[in-house]
Every structure is written in C-alpha cells, then in structure tokens.
C-alpha positions as a printed Julia matrix, in Angstrom:
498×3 Matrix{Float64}:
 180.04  158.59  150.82
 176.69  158.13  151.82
 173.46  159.25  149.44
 171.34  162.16  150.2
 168.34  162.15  149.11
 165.85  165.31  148.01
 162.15  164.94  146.4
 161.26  167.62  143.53
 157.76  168.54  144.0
 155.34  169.97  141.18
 152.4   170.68  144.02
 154.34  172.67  146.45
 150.84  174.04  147.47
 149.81  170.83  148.7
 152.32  170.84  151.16
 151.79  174.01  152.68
 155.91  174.4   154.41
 158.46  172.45  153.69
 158.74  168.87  155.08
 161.57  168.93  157.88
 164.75  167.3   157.4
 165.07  163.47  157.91
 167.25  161.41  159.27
 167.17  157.26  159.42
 168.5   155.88  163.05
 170.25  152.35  162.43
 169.28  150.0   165.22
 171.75  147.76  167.04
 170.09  144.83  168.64
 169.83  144.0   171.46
 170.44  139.93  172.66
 166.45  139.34  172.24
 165.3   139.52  168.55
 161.24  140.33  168.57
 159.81  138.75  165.67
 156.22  139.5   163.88
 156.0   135.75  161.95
 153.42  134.53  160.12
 152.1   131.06  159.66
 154.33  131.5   156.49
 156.31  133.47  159.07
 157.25  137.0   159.66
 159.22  139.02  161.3
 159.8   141.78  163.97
 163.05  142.7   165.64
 163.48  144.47  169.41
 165.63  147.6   168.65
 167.5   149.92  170.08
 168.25  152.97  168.38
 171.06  155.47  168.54
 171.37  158.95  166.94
 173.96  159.24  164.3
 175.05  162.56  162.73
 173.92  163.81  159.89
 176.72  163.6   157.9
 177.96  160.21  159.2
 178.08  157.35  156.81
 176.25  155.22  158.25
 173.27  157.27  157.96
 171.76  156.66  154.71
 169.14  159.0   154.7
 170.17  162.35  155.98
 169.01  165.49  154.67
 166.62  164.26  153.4
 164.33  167.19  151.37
 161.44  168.73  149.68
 162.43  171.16  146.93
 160.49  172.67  143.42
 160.31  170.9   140.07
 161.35  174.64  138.92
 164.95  173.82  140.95
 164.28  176.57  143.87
 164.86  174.75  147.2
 162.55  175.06  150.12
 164.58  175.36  153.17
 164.51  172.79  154.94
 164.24  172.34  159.16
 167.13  171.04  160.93
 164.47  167.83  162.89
 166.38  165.02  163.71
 163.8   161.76  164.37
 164.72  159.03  166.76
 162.68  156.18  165.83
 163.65  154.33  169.43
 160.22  154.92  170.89
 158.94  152.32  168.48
 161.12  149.58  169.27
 160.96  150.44  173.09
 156.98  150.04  172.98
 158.08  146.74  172.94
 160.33  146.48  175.93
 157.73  144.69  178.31
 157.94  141.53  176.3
 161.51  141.74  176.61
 161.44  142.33  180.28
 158.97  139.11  180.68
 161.56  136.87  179.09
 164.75  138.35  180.38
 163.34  137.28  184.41
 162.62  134.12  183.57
 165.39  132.65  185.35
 166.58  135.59  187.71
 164.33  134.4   190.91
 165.5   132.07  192.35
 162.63  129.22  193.46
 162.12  128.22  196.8
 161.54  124.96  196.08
 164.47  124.86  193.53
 167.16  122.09  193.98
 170.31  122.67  196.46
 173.51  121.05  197.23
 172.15  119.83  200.64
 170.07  117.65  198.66
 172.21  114.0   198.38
 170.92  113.31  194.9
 171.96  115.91  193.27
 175.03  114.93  190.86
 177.26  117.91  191.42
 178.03  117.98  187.58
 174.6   119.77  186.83
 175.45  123.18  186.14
 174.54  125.7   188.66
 172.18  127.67  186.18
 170.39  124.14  185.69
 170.05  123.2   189.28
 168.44  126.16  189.72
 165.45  125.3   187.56
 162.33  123.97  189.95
 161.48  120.54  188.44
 158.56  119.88  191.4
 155.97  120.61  188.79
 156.66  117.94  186.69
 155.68  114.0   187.54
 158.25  111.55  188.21
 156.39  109.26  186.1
 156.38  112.21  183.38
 160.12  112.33  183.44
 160.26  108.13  184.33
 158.67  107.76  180.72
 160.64  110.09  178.89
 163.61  108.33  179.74
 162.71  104.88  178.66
 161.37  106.53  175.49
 165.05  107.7   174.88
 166.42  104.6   175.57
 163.57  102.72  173.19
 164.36  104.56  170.59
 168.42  104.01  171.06
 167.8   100.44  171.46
 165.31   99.47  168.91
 165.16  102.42  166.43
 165.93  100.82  162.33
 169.11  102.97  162.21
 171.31  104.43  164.59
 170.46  107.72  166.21
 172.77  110.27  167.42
 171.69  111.59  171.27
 171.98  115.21  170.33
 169.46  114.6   167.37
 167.16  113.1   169.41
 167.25  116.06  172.43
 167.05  118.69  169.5
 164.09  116.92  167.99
 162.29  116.65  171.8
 163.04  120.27  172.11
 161.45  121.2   168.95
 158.5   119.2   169.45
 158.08  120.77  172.76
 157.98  123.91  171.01
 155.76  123.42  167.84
 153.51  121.44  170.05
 153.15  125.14  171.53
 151.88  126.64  168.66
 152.93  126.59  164.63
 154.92  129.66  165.24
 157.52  128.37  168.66
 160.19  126.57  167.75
 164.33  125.34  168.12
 166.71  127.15  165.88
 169.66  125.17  165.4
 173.03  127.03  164.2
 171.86  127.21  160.26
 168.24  128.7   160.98
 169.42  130.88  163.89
 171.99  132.63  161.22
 169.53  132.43  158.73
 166.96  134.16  160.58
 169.41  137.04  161.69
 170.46  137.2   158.02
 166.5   137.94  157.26
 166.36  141.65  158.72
 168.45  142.27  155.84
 166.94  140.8   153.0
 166.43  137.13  153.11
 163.48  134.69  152.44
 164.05  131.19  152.06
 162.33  127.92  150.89
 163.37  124.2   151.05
 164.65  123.65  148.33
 161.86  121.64  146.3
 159.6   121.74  142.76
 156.39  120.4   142.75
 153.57  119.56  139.87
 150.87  117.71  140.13
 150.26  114.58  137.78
 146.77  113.85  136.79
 147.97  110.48  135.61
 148.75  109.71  139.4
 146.57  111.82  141.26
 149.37  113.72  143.1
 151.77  116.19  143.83
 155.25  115.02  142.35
 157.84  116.33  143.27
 159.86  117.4   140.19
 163.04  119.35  141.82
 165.67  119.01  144.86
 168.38  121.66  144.41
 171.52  119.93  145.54
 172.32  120.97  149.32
 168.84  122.04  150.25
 167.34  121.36  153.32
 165.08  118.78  151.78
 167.68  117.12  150.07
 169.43  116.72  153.33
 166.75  115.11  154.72
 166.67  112.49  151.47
 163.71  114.04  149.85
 163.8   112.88  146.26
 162.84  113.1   143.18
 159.63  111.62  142.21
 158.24  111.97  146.2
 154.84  112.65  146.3
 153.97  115.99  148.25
 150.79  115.38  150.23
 150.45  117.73  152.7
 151.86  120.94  154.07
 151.31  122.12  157.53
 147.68  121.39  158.2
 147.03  121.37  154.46
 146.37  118.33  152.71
 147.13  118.97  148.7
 145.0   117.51  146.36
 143.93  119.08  142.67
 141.85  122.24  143.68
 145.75  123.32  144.86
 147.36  126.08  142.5
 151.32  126.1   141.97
 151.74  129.31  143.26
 149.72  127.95  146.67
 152.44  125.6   146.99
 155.14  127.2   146.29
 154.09  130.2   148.73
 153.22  127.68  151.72
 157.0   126.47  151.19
 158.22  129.6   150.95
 159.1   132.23  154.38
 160.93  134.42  156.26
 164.44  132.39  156.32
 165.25  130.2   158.77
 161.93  129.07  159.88
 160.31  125.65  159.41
 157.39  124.01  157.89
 156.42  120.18  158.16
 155.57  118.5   155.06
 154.21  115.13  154.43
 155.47  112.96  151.47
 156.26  109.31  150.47
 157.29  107.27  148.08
 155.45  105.36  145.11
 153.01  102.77  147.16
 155.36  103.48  150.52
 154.11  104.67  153.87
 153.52  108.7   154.2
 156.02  110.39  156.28
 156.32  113.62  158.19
 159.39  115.97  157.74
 159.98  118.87  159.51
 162.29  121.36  157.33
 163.97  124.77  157.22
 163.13  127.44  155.25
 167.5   127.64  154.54
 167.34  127.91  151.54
 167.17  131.45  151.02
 166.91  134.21  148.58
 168.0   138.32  148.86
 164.68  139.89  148.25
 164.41  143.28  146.13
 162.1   146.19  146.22
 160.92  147.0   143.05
 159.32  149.93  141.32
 158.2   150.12  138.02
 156.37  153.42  136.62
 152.75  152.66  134.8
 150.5   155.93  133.52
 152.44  158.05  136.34
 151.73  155.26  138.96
 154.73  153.97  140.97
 153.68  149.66  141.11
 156.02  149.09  144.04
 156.61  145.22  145.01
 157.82  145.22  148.36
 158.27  141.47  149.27
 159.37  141.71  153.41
 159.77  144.12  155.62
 163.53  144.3   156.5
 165.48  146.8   158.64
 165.88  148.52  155.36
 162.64  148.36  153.73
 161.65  152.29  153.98
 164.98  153.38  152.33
 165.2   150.79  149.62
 161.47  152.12  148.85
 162.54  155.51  148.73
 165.47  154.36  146.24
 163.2   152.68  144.21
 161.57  155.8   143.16
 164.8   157.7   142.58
 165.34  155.07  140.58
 162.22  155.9   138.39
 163.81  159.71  137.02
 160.41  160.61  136.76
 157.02  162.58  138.18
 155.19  160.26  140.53
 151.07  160.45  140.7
 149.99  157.59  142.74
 151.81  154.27  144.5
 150.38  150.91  143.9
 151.81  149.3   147.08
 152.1   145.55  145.75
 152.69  143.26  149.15
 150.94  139.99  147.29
 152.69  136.88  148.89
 154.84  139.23  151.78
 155.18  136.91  154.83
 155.79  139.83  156.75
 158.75  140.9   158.64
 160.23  143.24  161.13
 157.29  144.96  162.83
 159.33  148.41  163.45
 160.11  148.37  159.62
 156.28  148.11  158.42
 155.9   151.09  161.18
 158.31  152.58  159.45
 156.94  152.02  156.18
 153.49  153.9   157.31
 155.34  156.77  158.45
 156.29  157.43  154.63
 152.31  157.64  154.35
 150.95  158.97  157.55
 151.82  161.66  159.85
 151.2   160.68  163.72
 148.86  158.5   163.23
 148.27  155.08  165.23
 149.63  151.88  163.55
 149.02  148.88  165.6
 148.86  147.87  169.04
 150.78  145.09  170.81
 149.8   143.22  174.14
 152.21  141.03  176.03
 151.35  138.38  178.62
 152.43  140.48  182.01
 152.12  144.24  180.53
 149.75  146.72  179.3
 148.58  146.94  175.76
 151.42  149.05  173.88
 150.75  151.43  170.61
 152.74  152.13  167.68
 152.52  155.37  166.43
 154.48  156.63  162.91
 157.22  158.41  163.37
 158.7   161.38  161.28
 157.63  162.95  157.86
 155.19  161.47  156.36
 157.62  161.88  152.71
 154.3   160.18  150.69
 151.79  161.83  152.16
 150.18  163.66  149.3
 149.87  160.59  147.23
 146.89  158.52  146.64
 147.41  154.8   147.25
 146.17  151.26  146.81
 147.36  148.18  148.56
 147.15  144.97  147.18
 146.89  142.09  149.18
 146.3   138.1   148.87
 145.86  135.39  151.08
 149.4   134.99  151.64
 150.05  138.46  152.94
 150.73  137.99  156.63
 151.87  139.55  159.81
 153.49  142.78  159.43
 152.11  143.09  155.79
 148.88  142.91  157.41
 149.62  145.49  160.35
 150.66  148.06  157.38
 147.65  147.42  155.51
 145.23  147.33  158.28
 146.91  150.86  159.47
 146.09  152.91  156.5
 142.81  150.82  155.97
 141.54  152.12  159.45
 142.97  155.97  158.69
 141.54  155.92  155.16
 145.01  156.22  153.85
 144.77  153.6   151.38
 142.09  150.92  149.28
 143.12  147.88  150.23
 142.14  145.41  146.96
 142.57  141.9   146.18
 141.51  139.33  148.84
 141.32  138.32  152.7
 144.83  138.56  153.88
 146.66  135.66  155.94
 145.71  136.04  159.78
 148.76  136.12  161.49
 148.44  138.73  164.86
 150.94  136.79  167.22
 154.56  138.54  167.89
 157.9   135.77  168.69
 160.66  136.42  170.33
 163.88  134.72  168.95
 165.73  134.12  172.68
 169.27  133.12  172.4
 170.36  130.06  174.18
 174.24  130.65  173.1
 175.99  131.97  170.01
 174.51  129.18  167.69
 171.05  128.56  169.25
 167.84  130.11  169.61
 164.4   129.94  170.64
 161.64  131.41  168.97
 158.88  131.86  171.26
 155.23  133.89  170.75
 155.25  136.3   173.7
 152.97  138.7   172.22
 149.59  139.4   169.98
 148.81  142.52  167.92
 146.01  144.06  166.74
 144.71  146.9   164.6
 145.06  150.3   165.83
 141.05  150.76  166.09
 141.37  147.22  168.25
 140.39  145.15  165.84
 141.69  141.12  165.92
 143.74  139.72  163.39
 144.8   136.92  164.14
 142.81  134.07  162.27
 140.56  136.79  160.68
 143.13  138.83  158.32
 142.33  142.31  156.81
 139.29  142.14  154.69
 139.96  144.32  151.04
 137.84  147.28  150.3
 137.32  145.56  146.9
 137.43  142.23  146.53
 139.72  141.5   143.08
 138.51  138.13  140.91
 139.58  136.18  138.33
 143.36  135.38  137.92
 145.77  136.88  140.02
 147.65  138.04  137.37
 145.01  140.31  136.28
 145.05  141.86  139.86
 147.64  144.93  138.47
 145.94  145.89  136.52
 142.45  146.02  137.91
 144.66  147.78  141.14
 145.67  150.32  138.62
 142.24  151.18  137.27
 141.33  151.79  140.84
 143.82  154.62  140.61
 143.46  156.04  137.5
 140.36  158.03  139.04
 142.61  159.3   142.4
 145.71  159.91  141.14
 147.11  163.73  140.99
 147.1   165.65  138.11
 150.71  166.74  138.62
 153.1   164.27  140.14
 156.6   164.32  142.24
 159.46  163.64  141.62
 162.42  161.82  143.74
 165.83  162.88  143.15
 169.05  162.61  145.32
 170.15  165.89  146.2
 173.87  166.51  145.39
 176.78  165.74  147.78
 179.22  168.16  148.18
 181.84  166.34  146.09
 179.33  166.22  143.44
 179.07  170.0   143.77
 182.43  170.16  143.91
 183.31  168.14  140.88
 180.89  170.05  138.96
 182.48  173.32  140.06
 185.59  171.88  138.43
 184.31  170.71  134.85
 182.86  173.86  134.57
C-alpha cells in the first residue's frame, strides 16, 4: 500500500486556496543516462516519464494535501503534474549522440576495398578512419606490441585496450571516461542512493612529512589494485597533498557519485611515485536526514537521486512536529541527477526558472519547476562548501537568483558540464560531457561556483549553527506541520476498533 501524504498547516492565510493535489511520475530510462557530474562527480539522468494513477502503487506521492492544524481539510484540486517536460528539455543532447553512427560516410570503408579483412564487423567498417594518420595508427601498434614484449609482468590484451580507451577519454576532460561492468552498475545503482569511495584511510605523519595511508578495506578498489598499508598518498587529481590538507579534504576528494574514478598518486617508503586510476566502487546508500532545532527543519540532503524530493518530504513527516524554517544542509553533495535537484526547487518555487542547459548542435534549453511549490511559505538557508558541486550548485544558484534562499558558508565547487553515460552493450558504458549549464539569469558556473550571500568562518563544524542564527530572525511565528494523510484501510481499521 503506498503512503499518502497530507501537510497540516497553522497559516492557512498564507496560502490563500488550497495547494492542488500532487502526484510524483516515476521515470523509466531511456538507453542514454544524462549525467550532471562534478569534478567529485555528479549526476543527471535523461528521463522519460509516464503518468501513473493516483491510486497505483507505484506512485508514492499521490494525494498529496494541504489541510488545518484544527483537523478541517481544505479540498483539494484533482491536478495531476507530469514532470516529462523536464527531462525532455534535454532531448537534443540525446539526439546528438544517438546519430553518431546513423550516416553513413562517403569515404567510409567497403567490401570492394581488397584490404579489408571481412571479419570486421559491419557496424565497424562503417566507421571513416581517413582522418586519422597511418603513422598515428603505425605507432600505436608497435606501442601495443612494446608493451607485450618488454612490459616487467605480463599484460592481458583486453587490459591494455580498456586502459587506451580510458585514456582517450580522461585525456578529454576529468569528467569522460570508460565504465567497465562494476562502475557501469555502480553508476546506475547511484540514481537510487549510492556514493562510493575507494576504499582507503589516510593521516598524515608529521614524523614523515606525508600522507600515510592507514586503511584498505578488504575488496576495495584500491586494494585490488595492491594499494597498501603504509603507502604514502601524494596527490589526488591535480592536487598535490601536503600539510595545509584537512582530513575531511581528503576524504571528500576520494569520495563521489559511485562508479566514477579519480587518479591518485602514491608510493612506497623511498620507492618511485606511481599513478593509479581507481573507482569510486566502493559505495555507500546515502540518507536524507532531518533533525528539528528551535522549530527549524536542518535537512542533510547528501545527492540528488531519483528519489530525493520524496525522501525530503518523509523526512519531515518524520519530525511529528510544526515546521518554521528549513536549513537545507548540501555541505560535501557531489551532486546528482539534474531532474531531481529541479525537482527539489519545485518544493520551494512555483514556475520559476532553474537552470539552463546548452548542447553542442542545439539551442540553449531551460528548466523550469514543476508542480506545487509544497515549501513555499518557508524561509530558507542553504549551506554550501567547496565541495558542493554540480546539481547542488544548480539548486542553490536557482533560489539564490529568485531570492528564495541565503546561500551561507563558502564558494561552492564549479562543476557546469552535463555527461552522458552512452551504453556500448549491457556491461559497458561511456560517459561523455555533451552539455554545459548555467544559472537561470545566465550566469557561468563552471570553474566559478556559486558565491554565498554570507561567507561562514572558522571551523566547519560551527557552520550549523551560525546557519541557524541566520534563521532565527526569518523564521515564521507559527509553523507546519507534515503528516501522512490516512489510507483507506487505516480509516477502515479505525472504523473497526471503534
């Protein structure tokens, strides 16, 4: 039986009429997963929605309603919202990938060529390799065989054509790269509620001068690839560590959305330094939490998953008690599915602009909210740090720009480039960027980040609390209340105790 969900208002003024009635649309994907990732990688998925009923199961949100803390019920509208127009504002970077390979090249290979080795597939043949030097591909091919002939240990052939492909791809940009069967799972098993990290401690050792690393969890991806132990960390991604590095820096730089990678650079005790490329696979259900402080809801919402808006909804049923304010905490969110953080805005924001996307061969798209705007007559804070990236950022630069919301804290990431996770077959992938975003007033984000209204100091974990203070001055004098409206075997069962 699915939950239904009602909100018990003190300030039924405020409102003005009753808020229509709600209903979630569950997306099936298509074969092309878009993807908002970060540099610490996000994540935004190409949907397309269907309308359920309102009393199917699979609905989770139906009915949803506004009624009086004194128990009278505003009627509510019968308004069914398809959210589809927000996933198909992203169709033209779709369309760009999916005719990659439908037109056929004049100059493409044929069978009336004598060379050709009839074993190519057809799909293969078809693939124009006149731009590329014969010396280009000469080279290539005696690096191969080098490395088979000469290489310290042996090396398998489908390593080393995964690894080329992958550095093809990361050479693109530190967002583009191969998914192999574990990360291509993994980062379908994100949109509901996975980060990941590789596996690894780290401290750093004033006796030595280093990072140490102090952990491998059995299994990980860095034990796999024989990290150990008593490796010193030196670098990760273009970062070089050194002393001015916190722990949490670290830890949040080897942290992501699951199934993405990140190089690191370690060796051993008076050894050569190595590169490793690793991914994020070890990985981690995230929660959405809500705690109640003074009246204030302090929400932690950690990603944006397909699910985000309803577990955030939960989370303040799950307080049983008058709300006066939200604290929206998205401190170290790598971001996530784009259409979720548009989502998230439309709990805040009532037709309103969210972000706009370009794509190489198509006209700059908008994202508008969608629905009732369920938080609408609360005041609200964001808090932000410098780990807060992609669609964290597109959230908080949306109700920045419509004066929704104080951001506080610090300069967020600077991730405004959108991937597209291309299937090659059922256990590969490619993630490719095919897209930037940018504020809905225009504004760039990528490399720049959303500057804070107020800039928060001292230690981080003071932040809360300063956050809250910010608050204390906007928050309503009367507060609301989220409750889940009865089902009608609840109703029923009550009929019969009494």
């Amino acid at each position: 039986m699915h939950s239904i969900y009602s909100v018990r208002l003190s300030l039924s003024k405020r409102l003005g009429k009753p808020a229509p009635n709600l209903s979630i649309i569950p997306t099936f994907f298509k074969p092309v997963l878009m993807i908002g990732l970060l540099g610490l990688s996000a994540f935004t998925i190409q949907a397309q929605a269907a309308i359920l009923p309102e009393n199917d199961a699979r609905n989770p949100t139906a009915n949803l309603q506004l009624i009086s803390l004194n128990d009278d019920e505003i009627a509510a509208e019968n308004d069914t919202h398809n959210l589809s127009d927000i996933a198909d504002m992203l169709e033209a970077a779709d369309d760009a990938d999916d005719s990659i390979d439908s037109v056929p090249d004049e100059s493409a290979l044929t069978d009336d060529t004598d060379d050709i080795d009839t074993s190519i597939p057809s799909d293969v043949a078809q693939v124009s390799l006149n731009a590329i030097s014969p010396e280009t591909l000469k080279t290539f091919v005696a690096v191969v065989d080098l490395v088979r002939r000469e290489y310290v240990n042996t090396v398998n052939d489908e390593e080393l054509f995964s690894n080329a492909m992958s550095g093809m791809l990361t050479k693109l940009d530190s967002h583009a790269e191969f998914l192999d069967a574990e990360a291509y799972e993994n980062l379908r098993a994100f949109t509901e509620g996975d980060v990941g990290d590789v596996g690894i401690k780290v401290t750093y050792q004033p006796v030595v001068g280093y990072w140490v690393i102090t952990d491998v969890d059995e299994d990980s991806p860095a034990d796999k690839k024989d990290i150990a132990v008593g490796d010193y960390l030196h670098q990760i991604g273009d970062l070089k560590l050194d002393a001015s590095k916190e722990s949490n820096d670290i830890k949040q730089l080897l942290t992501g959305i699951a199934g993405t990678q990140v190089d690191i650079v370690t060796s051993r005790a008076g050894r050569r330094k190595h590169s490793t490329t690793l991914q994020r696979n070890n990985s981690h259900p995230q929660v959405v939490e809500a705690k109640l402080v003074n009246g204030i809801a302090v929400i932690k919402l950690p990603a944006f998953q397909n699910n985000s808006r309803e577990k955030m909804i939960e989370s303040l049923i799950d307080l049983e008690a008058p709300v006066t304010g939200i604290l929206l905490d998205m401190r170290d969110n790598p971001g996530g599915v784009l259409t979720s953080a548009v989502s998230v805005a439309s709990l805040f924001m009532t037709d309103t602009d969210v972000v706009q996307v370009k794509a190489r061969q198509s006209d700059t798209r908008t994202l508008s909210t969608q629905g009732a705007a369920l938080f609408e007559s609360l005041p609200v804070v964001v808090l932000q740090n410098r780990y807060s990236a992609s669609a964290a950022e597109v959230l908080a630069s949306s109700l920045q720009t419509q004066k929704r919301a104080t951001i506080a804290g610090e300069v967020s990431y600077g991730k405004g480039s959108v991937q597209s996770v291309i299937p090659l077959n059922d256990e590969q992938a490619v993630k490719l960027t095919v897209a930037n975003y940018m504020t809905a007033s225009g504004k760039k984000i990528d490399g720049i980040g959303v500057k804070p209204d107020v800039t928060l100091s001292g230690n981080e974990s003071t932040w809360e609390q300063q956050a809250l203070k910010l608050l204390q001055a906007q928050k309503l004098g009367s507060g609301i209340r989220f409750v889940r409206k009865p089902t009608q075997n609840d109703k029923a069962l009550e009929a019969e105790g009494s």
